[in-house]
Amino acid sequence: MPSINVLSKEISELIAAGEVIERPASVIKELVENSIDSGATHITVEIKNGGTTYMRVTDDGCGMAFEDVPTAFLRHATSKITEKDDLDNICTLGFRGEALASVSAVARVELMTKQEDETYGTIYKIEGSVEVSHEKSGCPDGTTIIIRDLFYNVPARQKFMKKDVTEANAVSQILQKITLSHPSISFKLIRDNRMEFNSSGDGELFSAVYAVYGRDFARDLIPVDYTINGIKVSGYIIKPLYAKNNRTFQNFFVNGRYVKSRLCSAALESAFTNMIMTGKFPACVLMIELSPSAMDVNIHPAKAEVRFTEERAVSDAIFFAVKNALMNDGLIYEFELKQKTDWTKPIEEPVQELAQQEIMFTPVEKIEETERAIRESETALKSEPVMQSEPVVTVSNQPQTVPKTIDVPVQPEIKAESPEKSEPVKEEKKPESVEGFRYINTQSFEKPATPVKIEAPEPVQVKEEPEIRVIGEVFKNYIMAEAGDTIVMIDKHAAHERIIFERLKSRNCRQYSQMLMTSSKVLLSMNEFDALLNNTELLSDMGFEFDFSQPPYAVTKAVPTFVMELNIDEIIPEIAENLYLGKQNPQTHLLDDILHNIACKSAIKANDKNDIRELQALAEQVYNDERIRHCPHGRPVMFTMTKSNVERQFKRT
């Protein structure tokens, strides 16, 4: 047997670095998290060649003292943990003390740092965990870390590096996640000397979402704000009609930390059940806040996963938060009339998109020169006397705080043929309720109104909805109706199908219960057996009856009639498992499928002849019931078209 040897420091540090540092994106994640923990409000990330040859992270945080810098590059050296009890109350992103040590083991690192009360800063160089220099020097407050030649001493790891574009995209993606988790910090990404990403850092989550995913994504969001059992869930979810093809846009943040959690994803998708089409997935940016002692963040080397003490409580909080937001929104989609496009002519891009492209693709040197000129012009304007009768509006390209209410008068669009006749436009009155947001030429927008959850049964003034009146039917399938100043189009088959589906799924299925001539005995685990036994009333409402006298066997005595064609030995264990996992809806996917089929076969069909009174009754039920917004397959049931939109199409406005 070979002798057992203790690994050298060089080899052990290379092995340990491989657990934390996988690619340039891993380095950026660790360094940016350290910058956030230092109290920085502005963080700039610059990469070249995908980060393989050059990475720089600059922040305006607290910095480090001269004597502490070498210690920071030692393994397990941290300022965030002093005793073992601190592991139960971790409130920072980094705490292991392995980030700088791991990075310095596989790259050439140069660090410049300075504390606010110090006269001189520190420049420190280290390569392959070997100190090169440590001296005082002049530098700005905060910390700047430059990493060159990643994996220069580990050729085997370099072979697995992907193309520069792929690595740079990974860096951009991880920085986007961090930007969403900390909207109060301004993040900037410079990629090969070009500005790719810039957030305002105004503290509004909606601003961060807009900066990361753009206008179209932000327009289709629903605000979420819910608290239960000490767990707060806030943020945004996407409307069911605009669900995505994969789970890439599902973002969960626990106490400011981006995590990958199957539990959170399952709770989100459970709340969207029967509201999105098959093969689609809901998107979200959800912030989950709970006590640090209720979770364990020390289960993954890169801190990408967490474990919850009370998984059911977290799952319920996400489920009810999303469900509450979906119900409060109403989910009525406005019909979009797109004008015909002449593809032989170049597309004129909106001013907002042009401004965003200027920020994204302008060289850094030009941006800095423009910002410097703007600051000088602002200083000159402030020094000049201003007449009280003529208001002065200063326009700046700097990131601005998103206003709750826009008080600045909107400047009119100046026509080329008569620039001297431009007149100031009166201030617009803010509408009582705003769906989405409104653009003005100062690049500002309004945050969607957050739904208010009413806890106590206090008298509330309910807004009277206009009565719906059916005009007729088109294409023998779509109901045309009007409600106030809105035209309503309803898919009669999809609407009736959803109504029947909700009746079958309402758990009031005792009338469908059918006794079995031959009882079915199903073997369960003791946990699943106890879950069935503790929910007998719920099971009775669903149409099931069991004999629990032979544990761990559950003897099925009665089932709903529409379950007769299914395999009971598969349905019962799945229902028991769902009850054990604490799901709010214990019905199985097989049961949902059979209910879909029953509802689809029983509903009104296209081309069916229906009396106007039948259509009127169906339209009233759909229009007044917020649950009837999607068919069981996820297709929308109703679209609306405003009077102003119709008049605009006929050139009346």
mmCIF file of C-alpha atoms in Angstrom, residues 231-386:
data_model
loop_
_atom_site.group_PDB
_atom_site.id
_atom_site.type_symbol
_atom_site.label_atom_id
_atom_site.label_comp_id
_atom_site.label_asym_id
_atom_site.label_seq_id
_atom_site.Cartn_x
_atom_site.Cartn_y
_atom_site.Cartn_z
ATOM 1 C CA ILE A 231 -42.091 35.238 5.701
ATOM 2 C CA LYS A 232 -42.369 38.135 3.272
ATOM 3 C CA VAL A 233 -42.554 37.592 -0.484
ATOM 4 C CA SER A 234 -42.334 40.623 -2.757
ATOM 5 C CA GLY A 235 -41.319 41.404 -6.322
ATOM 6 C CA TYR A 236 -42.912 40.701 -9.684
ATOM 7 C CA ILE A 237 -44.362 37.807 -11.658
ATOM 8 C CA ILE A 238 -45.194 37.713 -15.346
ATOM 9 C CA LYS A 239 -48.727 37.542 -16.690
ATOM 10 C CA PRO A 240 -49.712 33.970 -17.652
ATOM 11 C CA LEU A 241 -50.221 34.845 -21.311
ATOM 12 C CA TYR A 242 -46.557 35.851 -21.623
ATOM 13 C CA ALA A 243 -45.031 32.763 -19.978
ATOM 14 C CA LYS A 244 -41.597 31.687 -21.241
ATOM 15 C CA ASN A 245 -40.336 28.542 -22.943
ATOM 16 C CA ASN A 246 -38.013 27.596 -20.051
ATOM 17 C CA ARG A 247 -37.188 28.430 -16.426
ATOM 18 C CA THR A 248 -34.329 30.806 -17.260
ATOM 19 C CA PHE A 249 -36.345 33.838 -16.155
ATOM 20 C CA GLN A 250 -37.258 32.441 -12.739
ATOM 21 C CA ASN A 251 -35.287 34.508 -10.215
ATOM 22 C CA PHE A 252 -35.498 33.774 -6.493
ATOM 23 C CA PHE A 253 -33.610 35.806 -3.903
ATOM 24 C CA VAL A 254 -33.515 34.773 -0.252
ATOM 25 C CA ASN A 255 -32.430 37.613 2.038
ATOM 26 C CA GLY A 256 -30.716 39.305 -0.915
ATOM 27 C CA ARG A 257 -28.935 36.150 -2.108
ATOM 28 C CA TYR A 258 -29.709 34.622 -5.521
ATOM 29 C CA VAL A 259 -30.421 30.912 -5.096
ATOM 30 C CA LYS A 260 -31.503 27.970 -7.208
ATOM 31 C CA SER A 261 -34.353 26.225 -5.423
ATOM 32 C CA ARG A 262 -36.630 23.474 -6.704
ATOM 33 C CA LEU A 263 -38.928 24.178 -3.769
ATOM 34 C CA CYS A 264 -39.462 27.808 -4.800
ATOM 35 C CA SER A 265 -39.864 26.890 -8.462
ATOM 36 C CA ALA A 266 -42.431 24.191 -7.656
ATOM 37 C CA ALA A 267 -44.458 26.584 -5.485
ATOM 38 C CA LEU A 268 -44.424 29.224 -8.234
ATOM 39 C CA GLU A 269 -45.541 26.800 -10.941
ATOM 40 C CA SER A 270 -48.186 25.340 -8.652
ATOM 41 C CA ALA A 271 -49.759 28.795 -8.299
ATOM 42 C CA PHE A 272 -49.822 29.117 -12.106
ATOM 43 C CA THR A 273 -51.448 25.694 -12.602
ATOM 44 C CA ASN A 274 -54.200 25.694 -15.240
ATOM 45 C CA MET A 275 -53.368 29.303 -16.184
ATOM 46 C CA ILE A 276 -50.484 28.779 -18.628
ATOM 47 C CA MET A 277 -50.220 26.608 -21.715
ATOM 48 C CA THR A 278 -48.471 23.258 -21.688
ATOM 49 C CA GLY A 279 -44.736 23.583 -22.193
ATOM 50 C CA LYS A 280 -44.632 27.168 -20.878
ATOM 51 C CA PHE A 281 -43.092 28.290 -17.591
ATOM 52 C CA PRO A 282 -43.814 31.360 -15.450
ATOM 53 C CA ALA A 283 -41.144 34.023 -15.014
ATOM 54 C CA CYS A 284 -40.568 35.978 -11.826
ATOM 55 C CA VAL A 285 -38.299 38.173 -9.750
ATOM 56 C CA LEU A 286 -39.259 37.291 -6.182
ATOM 57 C CA MET A 287 -37.576 38.523 -3.006
ATOM 58 C CA ILE A 288 -38.061 36.149 -0.046
ATOM 59 C CA GLU A 289 -37.277 37.575 3.373
ATOM 60 C CA LEU A 290 -37.173 35.399 6.490
ATOM 61 C CA SER A 291 -35.151 34.967 9.640
ATOM 62 C CA PRO A 292 -31.513 33.955 8.964
ATOM 63 C CA SER A 293 -31.882 31.194 11.547
ATOM 64 C CA ALA A 294 -34.661 29.620 9.433
ATOM 65 C CA MET A 295 -32.279 28.612 6.639
ATOM 66 C CA ASP A 296 -28.822 27.152 6.042
ATOM 67 C CA VAL A 297 -26.643 28.846 3.431
ATOM 68 C CA ASN A 298 -23.592 26.683 4.155
ATOM 69 C CA ILE A 299 -24.550 23.631 2.076
ATOM 70 C CA HIS A 300 -22.937 24.603 -1.246
ATOM 71 C CA PRO A 301 -19.325 25.682 -1.921
ATOM 72 C CA ALA A 302 -20.462 28.549 -4.156
ATOM 73 C CA LYS A 303 -23.447 29.406 -1.899
ATOM 74 C CA ALA A 304 -25.812 28.821 -4.843
ATOM 75 C CA GLU A 305 -28.288 26.729 -2.842
ATOM 76 C CA VAL A 306 -29.956 27.053 0.551
ATOM 77 C CA ARG A 307 -31.851 24.697 2.826
ATOM 78 C CA PHE A 308 -34.955 25.883 4.705
ATOM 79 C CA THR A 309 -35.836 24.765 8.213
ATOM 80 C CA GLU A 310 -39.583 24.948 7.462
ATOM 81 C CA GLU A 311 -39.930 24.079 3.783
ATOM 82 C CA ARG A 312 -43.714 23.927 3.908
ATOM 83 C CA ALA A 313 -43.956 27.447 5.345
ATOM 84 C CA VAL A 314 -41.744 28.846 2.567
ATOM 85 C CA SER A 315 -43.678 26.946 -0.109
ATOM 86 C CA ASP A 316 -47.016 28.213 1.244
ATOM 87 C CA ALA A 317 -45.740 31.787 1.381
ATOM 88 C CA ILE A 318 -44.669 31.739 -2.280
ATOM 89 C CA PHE A 319 -47.848 29.952 -3.394
ATOM 90 C CA PHE A 320 -50.241 32.354 -1.654
ATOM 91 C CA ALA A 321 -48.201 35.422 -2.618
ATOM 92 C CA VAL A 322 -48.311 34.529 -6.314
ATOM 93 C CA LYS A 323 -51.942 33.402 -6.201
ATOM 94 C CA ASN A 324 -52.950 36.617 -4.421
ATOM 95 C CA ALA A 325 -51.170 38.722 -7.042
ATOM 96 C CA LEU A 326 -52.788 36.831 -9.934
ATOM 97 C CA MET A 327 -56.256 37.263 -8.450
ATOM 98 C CA ASN A 328 -55.804 40.971 -7.680
ATOM 99 C CA ASP A 329 -54.554 41.796 -11.161
ATOM 100 C CA GLY A 330 -57.684 40.646 -12.972
ATOM 101 C CA LEU A 331 -55.712 39.313 -15.972
ATOM 102 C CA ILE A 332 -57.770 41.022 -18.654
ATOM 103 C CA TYR A 333 -55.633 41.430 -21.771
ATOM 104 C CA GLU A 334 -56.055 44.320 -24.167
ATOM 105 C CA PHE A 335 -56.250 43.430 -27.823
ATOM 106 C CA GLU A 336 -53.209 44.762 -29.716
ATOM 107 C CA LEU A 337 -53.712 46.115 -33.214
ATOM 108 C CA LYS A 338 -50.384 46.151 -35.025
ATOM 109 C CA GLN A 339 -50.011 48.340 -38.064
ATOM 110 C CA LYS A 340 -48.710 46.852 -41.263
ATOM 111 C CA THR A 341 -44.942 47.235 -41.594
ATOM 112 C CA ASP A 342 -43.152 48.030 -44.824
ATOM 113 C CA TRP A 343 -40.122 45.738 -44.613
ATOM 114 C CA THR A 344 -38.433 47.529 -47.539
ATOM 115 C CA LYS A 345 -37.841 50.622 -45.370
ATOM 116 C CA PRO A 346 -35.574 50.915 -42.326
ATOM 117 C CA ILE A 347 -37.387 50.754 -38.997
ATOM 118 C CA GLU A 348 -37.391 53.984 -37.030
ATOM 119 C CA GLU A 349 -36.501 53.075 -33.463
ATOM 120 C CA PRO A 350 -38.111 54.906 -30.511
ATOM 121 C CA VAL A 351 -36.143 57.530 -28.655
ATOM 122 C CA GLN A 352 -35.995 55.356 -25.549
ATOM 123 C CA GLU A 353 -34.363 52.456 -27.369
ATOM 124 C CA LEU A 354 -31.886 54.754 -29.106
ATOM 125 C CA ALA A 355 -30.858 56.222 -25.788
ATOM 126 C CA GLN A 356 -30.400 52.750 -24.336
ATOM 127 C CA GLN A 357 -28.306 51.663 -27.309
ATOM 128 C CA GLU A 358 -26.126 54.749 -26.949
ATOM 129 C CA ILE A 359 -25.400 53.715 -23.385
ATOM 130 C CA MET A 360 -24.780 50.069 -24.278
ATOM 131 C CA PHE A 361 -22.561 50.460 -27.321
ATOM 132 C CA THR A 362 -20.752 53.770 -26.866
ATOM 133 C CA PRO A 363 -17.044 53.513 -26.000
ATOM 134 C CA VAL A 364 -16.276 54.192 -22.341
ATOM 135 C CA GLU A 365 -13.998 57.128 -23.136
ATOM 136 C CA LYS A 366 -16.791 58.924 -25.015
ATOM 137 C CA ILE A 367 -19.289 58.348 -22.193
ATOM 138 C CA GLU A 368 -16.877 59.742 -19.592
ATOM 139 C CA GLU A 369 -16.189 62.785 -21.780
ATOM 140 C CA THR A 370 -19.927 63.409 -22.217
ATOM 141 C CA GLU A 371 -20.589 63.063 -18.483
ATOM 142 C CA ARG A 372 -17.796 65.525 -17.725
ATOM 143 C CA ALA A 373 -19.247 68.056 -20.189
ATOM 144 C CA ILE A 374 -22.707 67.672 -18.670
ATOM 145 C CA ARG A 375 -21.405 68.289 -15.164
ATOM 146 C CA GLU A 376 -19.617 71.451 -16.337
ATOM 147 C CA SER A 377 -22.779 72.717 -18.062
ATOM 148 C CA GLU A 378 -24.855 72.029 -14.949
ATOM 149 C CA THR A 379 -22.380 73.992 -12.831
ATOM 150 C CA ALA A 380 -22.554 76.921 -15.264
ATOM 151 C CA LEU A 381 -26.360 76.868 -15.208
ATOM 152 C CA LYS A 382 -26.467 76.914 -11.435
ATOM 153 C CA SER A 383 -24.140 79.952 -11.303
ATOM 154 C CA GLU A 384 -26.311 82.028 -13.694
ATOM 155 C CA PRO A 385 -29.364 83.931 -12.369
ATOM 156 C CA VAL A 386 -32.642 82.336 -13.384
#
